[in-house]
Coordinates of C-alpha atoms in Angstrom, one line a residue:
M1 CA 205.5 136.0 103.3
R2 CA 207.5 137.5 100.4
T3 CA 210.0 135.4 98.4
V4 CA 213.4 137.1 98.0
L5 CA 216.0 135.8 95.6
I6 CA 219.6 136.1 96.7
S7 CA 222.3 135.4 94.2
R8 CA 226.0 134.6 95.0
M9 CA 227.6 133.2 91.9
D10 CA 231.0 132.0 93.2
N11 CA 232.6 129.0 95.1
D12 CA 231.5 127.3 98.3
G13 CA 233.7 129.5 100.5
D14 CA 232.1 132.7 99.0
V15 CA 228.6 131.3 99.6
L16 CA 229.4 130.5 103.2
L17 CA 230.5 134.1 103.7
A18 CA 227.1 135.2 102.5
G19 CA 225.4 133.2 105.3
P20 CA 224.9 136.0 107.9
A21 CA 223.3 138.3 105.2
I22 CA 221.0 135.4 104.1
R23 CA 219.9 134.8 107.7
A24 CA 219.1 138.5 108.1
V25 CA 216.7 138.3 105.1
A26 CA 215.3 135.0 106.1
A27 CA 214.3 136.4 109.5
T28 CA 211.3 138.1 107.7
D29 CA 211.1 136.7 104.2
R30 CA 211.4 133.4 102.4
V31 CA 214.9 133.1 100.7
V32 CA 215.6 131.4 97.4
L33 CA 219.3 131.2 96.8
L34 CA 220.8 131.3 93.3
V35 CA 224.3 129.8 93.0
S36 CA 226.7 128.4 90.5
P37 CA 227.5 124.6 90.6
S38 CA 230.7 125.4 92.5
G39 CA 228.7 126.9 95.3
E40 CA 225.9 124.4 95.6
Q41 CA 227.4 122.3 98.4
A42 CA 227.7 125.3 100.7
A43 CA 224.3 126.6 99.6
R44 CA 222.6 123.4 100.8
L45 CA 224.2 123.7 104.2
L46 CA 223.2 127.3 105.0
P47 CA 220.5 128.0 107.6
G48 CA 217.6 130.2 106.4
V49 CA 217.6 129.0 102.8
H50 CA 214.1 127.8 101.6
D51 CA 215.2 126.6 98.1
V52 CA 218.3 126.6 95.9
F53 CA 218.6 127.3 92.2
V54 CA 221.8 126.2 90.5
W55 CA 222.9 127.8 87.2
P56 CA 226.2 127.6 85.3
C57 CA 227.1 131.3 85.3
P58 CA 229.2 132.4 82.4
W59 CA 230.8 135.5 84.0
T60 CA 232.2 134.1 87.3
G61 CA 234.5 131.2 88.3
F62 CA 237.9 130.1 87.1
D63 CA 236.7 128.1 84.1
P64 CA 233.3 129.7 83.2
P65 CA 231.1 128.1 80.6
A66 CA 230.3 129.8 77.3
V67 CA 227.1 131.9 77.1
D68 CA 224.3 129.6 76.2
P69 CA 221.1 131.3 75.1
V70 CA 219.0 128.2 76.0
S71 CA 220.5 128.1 79.5
V72 CA 219.8 131.8 79.9
S73 CA 216.2 131.4 78.8
T74 CA 215.7 128.5 81.1
L75 CA 216.9 130.5 84.1
V76 CA 214.7 133.4 83.2
D77 CA 211.7 131.2 82.8
A78 CA 212.4 129.4 86.1
L79 CA 212.7 132.7 88.0
R80 CA 209.5 134.0 86.5
L81 CA 207.7 130.8 87.6
A82 CA 209.2 131.1 91.1
R83 CA 207.1 134.3 91.7
V84 CA 210.0 136.1 93.3
H85 CA 209.1 139.5 94.8
R86 CA 212.5 141.1 95.0
A87 CA 216.2 140.2 94.6
L88 CA 219.5 141.0 96.2
I89 CA 222.7 140.3 94.2
L90 CA 225.8 139.6 96.4
T91 CA 229.1 140.2 94.8
S92 CA 232.8 140.7 95.8
F93 CA 234.3 144.1 95.4
H94 CA 235.8 143.4 92.0
Q95 CA 232.6 142.0 90.5
S96 CA 229.7 143.7 88.7
P97 CA 226.1 142.7 89.6
L98 CA 224.7 144.1 86.3
P99 CA 224.8 141.0 84.1
M100 CA 222.7 139.2 86.8
A101 CA 220.5 142.3 87.2
L102 CA 219.7 142.2 83.5
L103 CA 218.6 138.6 83.6
L104 CA 216.4 139.3 86.7
R105 CA 214.7 142.2 84.9
M106 CA 214.0 139.8 82.0
A107 CA 212.4 137.4 84.5
G108 CA 210.1 140.2 85.6
L109 CA 211.5 141.1 89.0
G110 CA 210.2 144.5 90.0
W111 CA 212.8 145.4 92.7
I112 CA 216.6 144.6 92.6
G113 CA 219.3 145.7 95.0
A114 CA 223.1 145.3 94.7
S115 CA 226.4 147.0 95.5
S116 CA 227.7 148.6 92.3
I117 CA 230.2 151.2 91.3
D118 CA 228.9 151.0 87.7
Y119 CA 226.1 153.1 86.4
P120 CA 223.1 150.7 86.5
G121 CA 220.6 152.5 84.3
S122 CA 217.2 150.9 85.0
L123 CA 218.7 147.6 86.2
L124 CA 218.9 148.4 90.0
D125 CA 216.4 150.0 92.4
L126 CA 219.0 150.0 95.2
R127 CA 222.5 150.9 94.1
H128 CA 224.5 150.5 97.3
H129 CA 228.1 151.7 98.1
P130 CA 229.5 149.6 101.0
E131 CA 232.4 150.7 103.0
P132 CA 235.6 148.7 102.6
G133 CA 235.7 145.7 104.8
H134 CA 235.3 141.9 105.1
E135 CA 233.1 140.1 102.6
V136 CA 230.7 139.2 105.4
E137 CA 230.4 142.9 106.3
R138 CA 229.9 143.9 102.6
A139 CA 227.0 141.5 102.3
L140 CA 225.4 142.5 105.6
S141 CA 225.8 146.2 104.6
L142 CA 223.8 145.6 101.4
V143 CA 220.9 143.7 103.1
R144 CA 220.7 146.4 105.8
A145 CA 220.4 149.0 103.1
A146 CA 217.5 147.0 101.8
G147 CA 215.8 147.0 105.2
Y148 CA 217.0 143.7 106.8
E149 CA 218.7 143.1 110.1
L150 CA 220.0 140.1 111.9
P151 CA 217.5 138.9 114.4
D152 CA 218.2 139.3 118.2
G153 CA 220.6 136.6 119.4
D154 CA 222.3 136.2 116.0
D155 CA 225.9 137.3 116.4
G156 CA 226.6 137.4 112.7
R157 CA 229.1 134.5 112.6
L158 CA 229.2 131.9 109.9
A159 CA 227.0 128.9 110.4
V160 CA 225.8 125.6 108.8
R161 CA 222.7 123.6 109.5
D162 CA 222.9 121.4 112.6
A163 CA 222.2 118.1 110.8
L164 CA 225.7 117.1 109.7
P165 CA 226.1 113.4 108.7
P166 CA 227.5 110.9 111.2
I167 CA 231.0 109.9 110.1
S168 CA 233.8 107.7 111.5
L169 CA 236.1 110.2 113.2
P170 CA 239.7 109.8 114.3
E171 CA 240.1 109.6 118.1
A172 CA 240.1 113.1 119.5
P173 CA 241.9 115.3 119.9
F174 CA 243.2 115.9 116.4
V175 CA 244.4 118.7 114.2
V176 CA 243.4 119.0 110.5
V177 CA 245.9 120.1 107.9
H178 CA 244.2 121.0 104.5
P179 CA 247.1 121.7 102.1
G180 CA 245.3 122.4 98.9
A181 CA 243.4 125.3 97.5
S182 CA 241.3 126.1 94.4
V183 CA 243.9 128.7 93.4
P184 CA 247.5 127.4 93.5
A185 CA 248.9 130.7 94.7
R186 CA 246.9 130.3 97.9
A187 CA 248.4 126.9 98.9
P188 CA 251.8 126.1 100.3
G189 CA 254.0 123.7 98.5
A190 CA 253.7 120.0 99.3
A191 CA 257.1 119.9 101.0
T192 CA 256.2 122.9 103.2
A193 CA 252.9 121.3 104.2
R194 CA 254.6 118.0 104.9
A195 CA 257.1 119.7 107.2
M196 CA 254.2 121.3 109.1
V197 CA 252.6 117.8 109.6
E198 CA 255.9 116.4 110.8
A199 CA 256.4 119.2 113.3
L200 CA 252.9 118.9 114.6
V201 CA 253.2 115.2 115.1
A202 CA 256.5 115.7 116.8
D203 CA 254.8 118.1 119.1
G204 CA 252.3 115.4 120.2
H205 CA 249.4 116.2 117.9
Q206 CA 247.4 113.6 115.9
V207 CA 247.1 115.1 112.4
V208 CA 244.5 114.4 109.8
V209 CA 245.2 115.6 106.2
T210 CA 242.2 116.4 104.1
G211 CA 241.6 117.3 100.4
A212 CA 239.4 116.7 97.5
A213 CA 239.5 113.6 95.3
S214 CA 241.5 115.5 92.8
E215 CA 244.1 116.3 95.5
R216 CA 244.8 112.7 96.6
R217 CA 248.4 112.8 95.3
L218 CA 249.0 116.0 97.3
T219 CA 247.4 114.7 100.5
A220 CA 249.4 111.4 100.3
Q221 CA 252.7 113.5 100.0
V222 CA 251.7 115.7 102.9
A223 CA 250.4 112.9 105.2
A224 CA 253.7 111.0 104.7
G225 CA 254.9 113.3 107.4
G226 CA 253.0 111.2 110.0
G227 CA 249.4 112.2 109.4
I228 CA 246.3 110.3 108.6
D229 CA 245.4 110.7 104.9
L230 CA 241.7 111.3 104.3
G231 CA 242.3 112.9 100.9
G232 CA 239.2 112.3 98.7
R233 CA 237.4 110.4 101.4
T234 CA 235.0 113.2 102.6
G235 CA 232.3 115.1 100.8
F236 CA 231.6 118.7 101.7
R237 CA 229.1 117.8 104.5
E238 CA 231.4 115.1 105.8
L239 CA 234.3 117.5 105.8
A240 CA 232.1 119.9 107.9
A241 CA 231.5 117.2 110.5
L242 CA 235.3 116.4 110.6
L243 CA 236.3 120.0 110.9
K244 CA 233.8 120.5 113.7
A245 CA 235.4 117.7 115.7
A246 CA 238.9 119.0 115.2
S247 CA 240.8 121.0 117.8
C248 CA 242.2 123.3 115.1
V249 CA 242.5 123.6 111.3
V250 CA 245.7 124.6 109.4
V251 CA 244.5 125.8 105.9
G252 CA 245.1 128.4 103.2
N253 CA 242.6 131.0 102.0
T254 CA 240.2 128.5 100.5
G255 CA 236.7 127.1 101.1
P256 CA 237.5 124.7 104.0
A257 CA 238.9 127.7 105.9
H258 CA 235.4 129.3 105.9
L259 CA 233.8 125.9 106.5
A260 CA 235.9 125.5 109.6
A261 CA 234.8 129.0 110.7
A262 CA 231.2 128.0 110.0
V263 CA 231.4 125.0 112.4
G264 CA 233.3 127.1 115.1
T265 CA 236.8 125.6 114.8
P266 CA 239.9 127.8 115.3
V267 CA 242.0 128.3 112.2
V268 CA 245.7 128.7 111.5
S269 CA 245.3 130.7 108.3
L270 CA 248.2 130.2 105.8
F271 CA 247.2 133.4 104.0
A272 CA 248.7 134.4 100.6
P273 CA 248.3 138.2 100.2
V274 CA 247.1 138.0 96.6
V275 CA 243.8 139.2 98.0
P276 CA 243.5 141.2 101.2
A277 CA 243.2 139.4 104.5
E278 CA 241.0 142.1 105.9
S279 CA 238.4 141.0 103.3
W280 CA 238.9 137.2 103.2
A281 CA 240.4 136.0 106.5
P282 CA 238.4 133.4 108.5
W283 CA 235.4 135.1 110.1
G284 CA 234.2 135.0 113.7
V285 CA 236.6 132.3 115.1
P286 CA 240.0 132.5 116.9
T287 CA 242.5 132.8 114.1
V288 CA 246.3 133.1 113.7
L289 CA 247.3 134.6 110.4
L290 CA 250.6 133.4 108.9
G291 CA 252.3 134.4 105.7
D292 CA 254.1 137.5 104.5
Q293 CA 251.3 140.0 103.9
Q294 CA 253.8 142.5 102.3
A295 CA 255.1 140.0 99.7
P296 CA 255.5 141.3 96.1
C297 CA 252.4 139.4 95.1
A298 CA 250.2 141.4 97.5
A299 CA 246.8 142.5 96.0
S300 CA 247.8 141.0 92.6
R301 CA 244.8 138.5 92.6
A302 CA 247.3 136.2 91.0
R303 CA 246.2 132.5 90.6
I304 CA 249.7 131.2 90.0
C305 CA 252.4 132.7 92.3
P306 CA 254.3 135.3 90.3
V307 CA 257.3 135.3 92.7
P308 CA 260.0 132.5 92.5
G309 CA 259.9 130.2 95.5
H310 CA 256.4 131.2 96.6
P311 CA 257.9 133.0 99.6
C312 CA 254.7 134.3 101.2
L313 CA 253.6 130.8 102.1
D314 CA 256.7 128.5 101.7
G315 CA 258.5 131.0 103.9
I316 CA 256.3 130.0 106.8
S317 CA 258.3 127.7 109.2
A318 CA 256.9 124.5 110.6
D319 CA 257.7 125.9 114.1
E320 CA 255.5 128.9 113.5
V321 CA 252.6 126.6 112.7
V322 CA 253.2 124.6 115.9
V323 CA 253.2 127.7 118.0
A324 CA 250.1 129.0 116.4
V325 CA 248.2 125.6 116.9
R326 CA 249.3 125.6 120.6
K327 CA 248.1 129.1 121.0
L328 CA 244.7 128.5 119.6
I329 CA 244.1 125.2 121.4
E330 CA 245.1 126.9 124.7
E331 CA 242.9 129.9 123.9
V332 CA 239.8 127.7 123.4
A333 CA 240.6 125.6 126.4
G334 CA 240.6 128.8 128.5

């Protein structure tokens, strides 16, 4: 069996979206996944991954480290020792695979494939040009061009390993509201999110508010609308177990949206159009998309909302969220 390196140097949500492509390769070859520290939690949950390499990449992420020659040399040496036969570099449409391709060539890899609009010189053996579409489809398009297909019975949805940790769950049924996001422009304001919680509670739902440890102040503000505050109390794997047990998740365009999709839970997507929904919306689960997709910030890739009042998300009414949650719960119930 050959060993194939797949790199996806972004955050946990991006790594989750690479899952179907990784499973396609893993159906015939051993997969070693190379990720940045911000993607490691998701990488260790993905089916089909034999091993995970973690490297602080200096050309991706919101706060990338400086280029460190020692770090680069360590990665190159580790990849050489791993005896990798070929590599596939997964990137988003706005990213270049060529810096990684150069390092992989330095590590002695004889075959490298990636999607690239840039002239690759001798860095790529497969220079792929995917059609516009969702990030999941972009990744699958590349691995298909390299000769890999999803096995029979694999529907191409997101997935995580079955062995999620046992956690103490609220009494079902419950709805999760996750108000934060790694990019501020993709999250509603605290007052808007609190109003959503209040409206859901008034509609008879038990609401659980989640967030990272760094978001405890936010989750406390939002949960004050009548929700159960679990801010900072769940790691990534525990969050996956919680989302799996939820009836529905209300969340912006951020990693937990894709984690909810990976455990099969419907999503009310509070989607800021700074990136296109057709590329980044929750994949493979019932979804209601809320937010003004024609707002002035559309396609700006802004991290901080450039429009006063954050109208694309803070213009979403609590009643819209209640209706969307009802719709999804009824749809799943049949």
